[in-house]
CSV table of C-alpha atoms in Angstrom, one decimal:
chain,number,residue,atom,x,y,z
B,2,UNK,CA,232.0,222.1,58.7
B,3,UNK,CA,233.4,220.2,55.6
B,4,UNK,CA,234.4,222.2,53.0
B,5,UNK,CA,235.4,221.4,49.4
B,6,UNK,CA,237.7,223.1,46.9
B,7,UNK,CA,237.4,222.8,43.2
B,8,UNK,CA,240.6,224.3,41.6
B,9,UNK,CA,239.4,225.5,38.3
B,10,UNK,CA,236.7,227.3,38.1
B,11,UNK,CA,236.4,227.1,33.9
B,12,UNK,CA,238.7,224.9,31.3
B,13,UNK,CA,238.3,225.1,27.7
B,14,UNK,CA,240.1,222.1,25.8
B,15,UNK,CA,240.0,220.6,22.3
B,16,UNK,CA,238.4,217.0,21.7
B,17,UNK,CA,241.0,214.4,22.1
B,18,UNK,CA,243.2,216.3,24.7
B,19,UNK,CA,243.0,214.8,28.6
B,20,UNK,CA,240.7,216.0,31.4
B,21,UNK,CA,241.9,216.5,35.6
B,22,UNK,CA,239.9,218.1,37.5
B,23,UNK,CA,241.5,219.1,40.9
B,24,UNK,CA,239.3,218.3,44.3
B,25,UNK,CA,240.0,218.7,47.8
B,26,UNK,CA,238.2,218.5,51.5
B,27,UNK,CA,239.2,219.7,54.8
B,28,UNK,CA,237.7,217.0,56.9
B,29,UNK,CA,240.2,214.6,58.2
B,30,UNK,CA,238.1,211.5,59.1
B,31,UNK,CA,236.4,209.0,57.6
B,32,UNK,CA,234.3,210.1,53.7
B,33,UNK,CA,232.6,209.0,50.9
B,34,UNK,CA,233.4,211.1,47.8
B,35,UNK,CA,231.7,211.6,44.8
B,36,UNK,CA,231.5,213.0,41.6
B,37,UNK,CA,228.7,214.8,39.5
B,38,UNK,CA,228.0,216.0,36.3
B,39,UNK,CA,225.4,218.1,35.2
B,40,UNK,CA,225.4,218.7,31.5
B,41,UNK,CA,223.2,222.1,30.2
B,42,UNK,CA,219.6,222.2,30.9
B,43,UNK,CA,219.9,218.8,32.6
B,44,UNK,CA,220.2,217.2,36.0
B,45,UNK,CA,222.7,216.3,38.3
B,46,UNK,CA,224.1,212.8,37.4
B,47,UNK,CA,226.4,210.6,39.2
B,48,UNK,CA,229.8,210.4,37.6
B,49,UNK,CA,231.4,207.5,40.2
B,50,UNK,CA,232.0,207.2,43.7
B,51,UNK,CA,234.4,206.2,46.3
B,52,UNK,CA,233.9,204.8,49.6
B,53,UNK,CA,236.8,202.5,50.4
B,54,UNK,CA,239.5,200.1,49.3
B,55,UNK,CA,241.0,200.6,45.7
B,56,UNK,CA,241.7,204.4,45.2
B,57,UNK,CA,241.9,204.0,41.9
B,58,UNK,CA,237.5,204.5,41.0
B,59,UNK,CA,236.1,203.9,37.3
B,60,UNK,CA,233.0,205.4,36.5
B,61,UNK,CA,230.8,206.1,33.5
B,62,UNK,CA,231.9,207.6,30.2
B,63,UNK,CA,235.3,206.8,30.3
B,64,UNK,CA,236.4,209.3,33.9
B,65,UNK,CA,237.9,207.7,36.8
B,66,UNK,CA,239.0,209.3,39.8
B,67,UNK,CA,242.0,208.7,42.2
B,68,UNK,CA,241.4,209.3,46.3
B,69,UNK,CA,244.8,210.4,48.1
B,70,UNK,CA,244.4,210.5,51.3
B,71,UNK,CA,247.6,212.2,52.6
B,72,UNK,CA,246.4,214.9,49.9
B,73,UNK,CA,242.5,215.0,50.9
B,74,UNK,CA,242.1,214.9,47.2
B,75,UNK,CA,239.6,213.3,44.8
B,76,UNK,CA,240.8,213.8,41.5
B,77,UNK,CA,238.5,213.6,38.3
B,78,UNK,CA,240.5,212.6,35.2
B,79,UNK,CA,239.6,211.7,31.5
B,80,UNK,CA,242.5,210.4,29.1
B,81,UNK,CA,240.8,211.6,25.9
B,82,UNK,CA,237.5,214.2,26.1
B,83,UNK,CA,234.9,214.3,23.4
B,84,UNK,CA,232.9,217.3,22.8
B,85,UNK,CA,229.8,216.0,24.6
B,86,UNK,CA,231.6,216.1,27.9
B,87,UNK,CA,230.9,220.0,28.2
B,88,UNK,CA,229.3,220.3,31.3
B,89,UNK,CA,230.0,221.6,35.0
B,90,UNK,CA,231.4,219.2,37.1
B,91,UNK,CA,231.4,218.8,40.8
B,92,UNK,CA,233.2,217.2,43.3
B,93,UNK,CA,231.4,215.9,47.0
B,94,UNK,CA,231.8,214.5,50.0
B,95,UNK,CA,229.9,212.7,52.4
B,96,UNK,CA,230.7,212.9,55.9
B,97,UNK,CA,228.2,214.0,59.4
B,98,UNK,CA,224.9,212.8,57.4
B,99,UNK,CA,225.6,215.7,55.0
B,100,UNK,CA,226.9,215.7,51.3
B,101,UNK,CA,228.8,219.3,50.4
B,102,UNK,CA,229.9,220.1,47.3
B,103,UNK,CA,232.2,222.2,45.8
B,104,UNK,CA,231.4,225.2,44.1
B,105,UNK,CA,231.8,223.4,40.4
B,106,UNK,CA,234.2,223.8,37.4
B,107,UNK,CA,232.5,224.2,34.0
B,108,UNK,CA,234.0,222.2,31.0
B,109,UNK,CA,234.0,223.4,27.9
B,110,UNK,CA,235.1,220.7,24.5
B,111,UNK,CA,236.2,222.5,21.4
B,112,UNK,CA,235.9,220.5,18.3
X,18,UNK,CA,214.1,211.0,34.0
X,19,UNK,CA,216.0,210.1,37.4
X,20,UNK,CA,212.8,209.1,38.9
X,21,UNK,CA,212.8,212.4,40.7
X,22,UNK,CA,210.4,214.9,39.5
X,23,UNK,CA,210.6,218.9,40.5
X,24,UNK,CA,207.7,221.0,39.3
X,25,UNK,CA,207.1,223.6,38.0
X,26,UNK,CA,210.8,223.9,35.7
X,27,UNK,CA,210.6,227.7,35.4
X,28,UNK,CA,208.9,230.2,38.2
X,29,UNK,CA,208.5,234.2,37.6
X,30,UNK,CA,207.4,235.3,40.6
X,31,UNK,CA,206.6,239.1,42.4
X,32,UNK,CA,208.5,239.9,45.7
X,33,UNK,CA,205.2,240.3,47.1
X,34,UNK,CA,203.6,236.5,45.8
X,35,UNK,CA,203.0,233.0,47.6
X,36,UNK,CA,204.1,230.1,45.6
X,37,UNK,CA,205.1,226.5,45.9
X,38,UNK,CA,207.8,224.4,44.6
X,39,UNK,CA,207.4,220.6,44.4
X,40,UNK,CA,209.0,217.1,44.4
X,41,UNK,CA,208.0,213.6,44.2
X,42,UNK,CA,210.6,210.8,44.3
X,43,UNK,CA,209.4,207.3,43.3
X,44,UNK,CA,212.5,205.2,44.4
X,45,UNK,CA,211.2,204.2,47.5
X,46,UNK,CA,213.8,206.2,49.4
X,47,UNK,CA,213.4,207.7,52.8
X,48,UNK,CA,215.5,211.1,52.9
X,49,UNK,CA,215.0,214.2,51.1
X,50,UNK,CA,216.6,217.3,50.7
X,51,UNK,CA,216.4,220.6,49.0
X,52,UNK,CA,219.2,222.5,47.4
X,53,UNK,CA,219.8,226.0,46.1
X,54,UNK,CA,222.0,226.5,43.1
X,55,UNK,CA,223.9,229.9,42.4
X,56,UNK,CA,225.9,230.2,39.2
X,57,UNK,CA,229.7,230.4,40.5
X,58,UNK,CA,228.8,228.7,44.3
X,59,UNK,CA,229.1,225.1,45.9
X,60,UNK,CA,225.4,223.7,46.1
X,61,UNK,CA,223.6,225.2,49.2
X,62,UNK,CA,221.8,222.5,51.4
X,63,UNK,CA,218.7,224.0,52.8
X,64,UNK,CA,216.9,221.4,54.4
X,65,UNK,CA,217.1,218.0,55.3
X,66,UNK,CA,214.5,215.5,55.6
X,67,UNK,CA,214.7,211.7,57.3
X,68,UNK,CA,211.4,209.4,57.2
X,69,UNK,CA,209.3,213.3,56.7
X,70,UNK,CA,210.8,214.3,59.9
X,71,UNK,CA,213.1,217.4,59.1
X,72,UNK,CA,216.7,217.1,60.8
X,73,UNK,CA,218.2,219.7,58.9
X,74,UNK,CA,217.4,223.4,58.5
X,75,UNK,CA,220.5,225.2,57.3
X,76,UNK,CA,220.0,228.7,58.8
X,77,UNK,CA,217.5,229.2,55.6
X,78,UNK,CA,215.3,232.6,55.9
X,79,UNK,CA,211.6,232.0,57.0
X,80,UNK,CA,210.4,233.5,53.7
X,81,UNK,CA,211.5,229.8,52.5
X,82,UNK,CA,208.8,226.8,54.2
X,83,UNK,CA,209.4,223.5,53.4
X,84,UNK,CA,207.2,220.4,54.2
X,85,UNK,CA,207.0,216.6,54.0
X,86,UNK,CA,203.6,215.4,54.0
X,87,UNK,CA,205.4,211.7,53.5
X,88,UNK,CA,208.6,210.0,52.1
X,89,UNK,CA,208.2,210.1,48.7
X,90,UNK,CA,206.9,214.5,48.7
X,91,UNK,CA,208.6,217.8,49.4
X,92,UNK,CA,207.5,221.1,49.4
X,93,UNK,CA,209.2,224.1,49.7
X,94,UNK,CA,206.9,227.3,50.0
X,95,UNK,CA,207.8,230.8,48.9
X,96,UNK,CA,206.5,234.1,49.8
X,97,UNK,CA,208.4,237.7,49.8
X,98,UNK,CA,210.7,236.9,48.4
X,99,UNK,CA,213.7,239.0,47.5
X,100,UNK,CA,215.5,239.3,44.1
X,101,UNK,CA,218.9,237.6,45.2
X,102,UNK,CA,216.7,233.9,45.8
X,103,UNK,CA,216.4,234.2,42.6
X,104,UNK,CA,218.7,230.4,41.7
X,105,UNK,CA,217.7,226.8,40.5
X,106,UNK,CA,216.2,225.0,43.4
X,107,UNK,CA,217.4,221.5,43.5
X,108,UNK,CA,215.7,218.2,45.5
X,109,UNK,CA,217.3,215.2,45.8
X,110,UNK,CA,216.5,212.0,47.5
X,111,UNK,CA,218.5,209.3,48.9
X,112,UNK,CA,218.4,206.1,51.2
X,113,UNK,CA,219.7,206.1,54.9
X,114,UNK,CA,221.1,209.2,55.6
X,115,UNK,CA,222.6,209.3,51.6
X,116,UNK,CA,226.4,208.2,52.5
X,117,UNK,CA,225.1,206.0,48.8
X,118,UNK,CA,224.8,209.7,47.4
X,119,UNK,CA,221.8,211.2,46.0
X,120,UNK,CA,219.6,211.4,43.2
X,121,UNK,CA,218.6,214.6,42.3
X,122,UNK,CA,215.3,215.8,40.4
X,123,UNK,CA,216.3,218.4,37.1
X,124,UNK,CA,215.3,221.7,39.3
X,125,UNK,CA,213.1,224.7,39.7
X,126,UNK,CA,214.6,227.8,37.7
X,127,UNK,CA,213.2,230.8,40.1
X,128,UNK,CA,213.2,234.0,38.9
X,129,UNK,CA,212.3,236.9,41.5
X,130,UNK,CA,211.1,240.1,39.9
């Protein structure tokens, strides 16, 4: 069964400072990965995805994402956060029909 | 709105009553799933299902019954419940088998008393 590792479970920053998020699977073969967000009270949203050629994946708001594959790591990274990007992220993969998360890291933006 | 729609948002139920959760998707897709939430967990897939048929049942407790009258509805039935199912219960929908991802509806915050 595919499993997926988010390294911090909570990280409290200040506006301005930069964002990696840590993400890794123990399925070997062929994945799609994905990242959500889910900000308070609200559904899950899709940050970006990643199925194949460029590792290097842009999404929305700013947070792109790089796919190592020697690593089995997707990781979630923001240059500069802003205070409305407190929310719980989490990191998924796709692989067997079946899409498994990780167990989330909340964010939380100082001003 | 995501074009998925969970109702009700907030359930209080007894250990000892029946209820029902439901979703409705609108995005012409033709999987659904249902997820259960725990603060501090990875999202728990419950049940899986492809054009209403389920394929998926994820060793869930028979206190929990889902059904799929058709591709765009999902129900998933309560009754004795026990304190610790108390979570947000999440459905999503996708296309295919969802290697596109999926959408998922804003939840059903279940509180058993």
């Amino acid at each position: 069964a595919q499993s997926v590792s988010q390294h911090n479970h909570h990280v409290i920053l200040s506006e301005a400072a930069s964002l990696e998020l840590g993400c890794n699977y123990s399925y070997g073969g062929t994945v799609n990965l994905f990242w959500y967000v889910q900000y308070p009270g609200q559904h899950l949203q899709l940050l970006l995805k990643y199925f194949s050629g460029d590792p290097l994946v842009k999404g929305i708001k700013g947070f792109e994402a790089e796919f190592i594959k020697s690593k089995f790591s997707f990781n979630l990274r923001k240059p500069s956060v802003q205070w409305s990007d407190t929310a719980e992220y989490f990191c998924a993969v796709f692989n067997d029909y079946k899409l498994s998360f990780g167990a989330g890291t909340t964010v939380t933006v100082r001003a | 709105e995501t074009g998925v729609t969970q109702t009700p948002r907030h359930l209080v139920m007894g250990m000892t009553n029946k209820k029902s959760l439901k979703c409705e998707q609108h995005l012409g897709h033709n999987a659904m799933y249902w997820y259960k939430q725990s603060a501090k967990k990875p999202l728990e897939l419950m049940f899986v299902y492809n054009f209403k048929e389920q394929t998926e049942n994820n060793s869930v407790p028979s206190r929990f019954s889902p059904e799929c009258p058709n591709s765009s509805h999902l129900f998933l039935h309560l009754h004795t419940l026990q304190p610790e199912d108390s979570a947000l219960y999440l459905c999503a929908s996708s296309y295919n088998r969802g290697q596109d991802g999926y959408t998922f509806g804003s939840g059903t915050r279940l509180t058993v008393v």
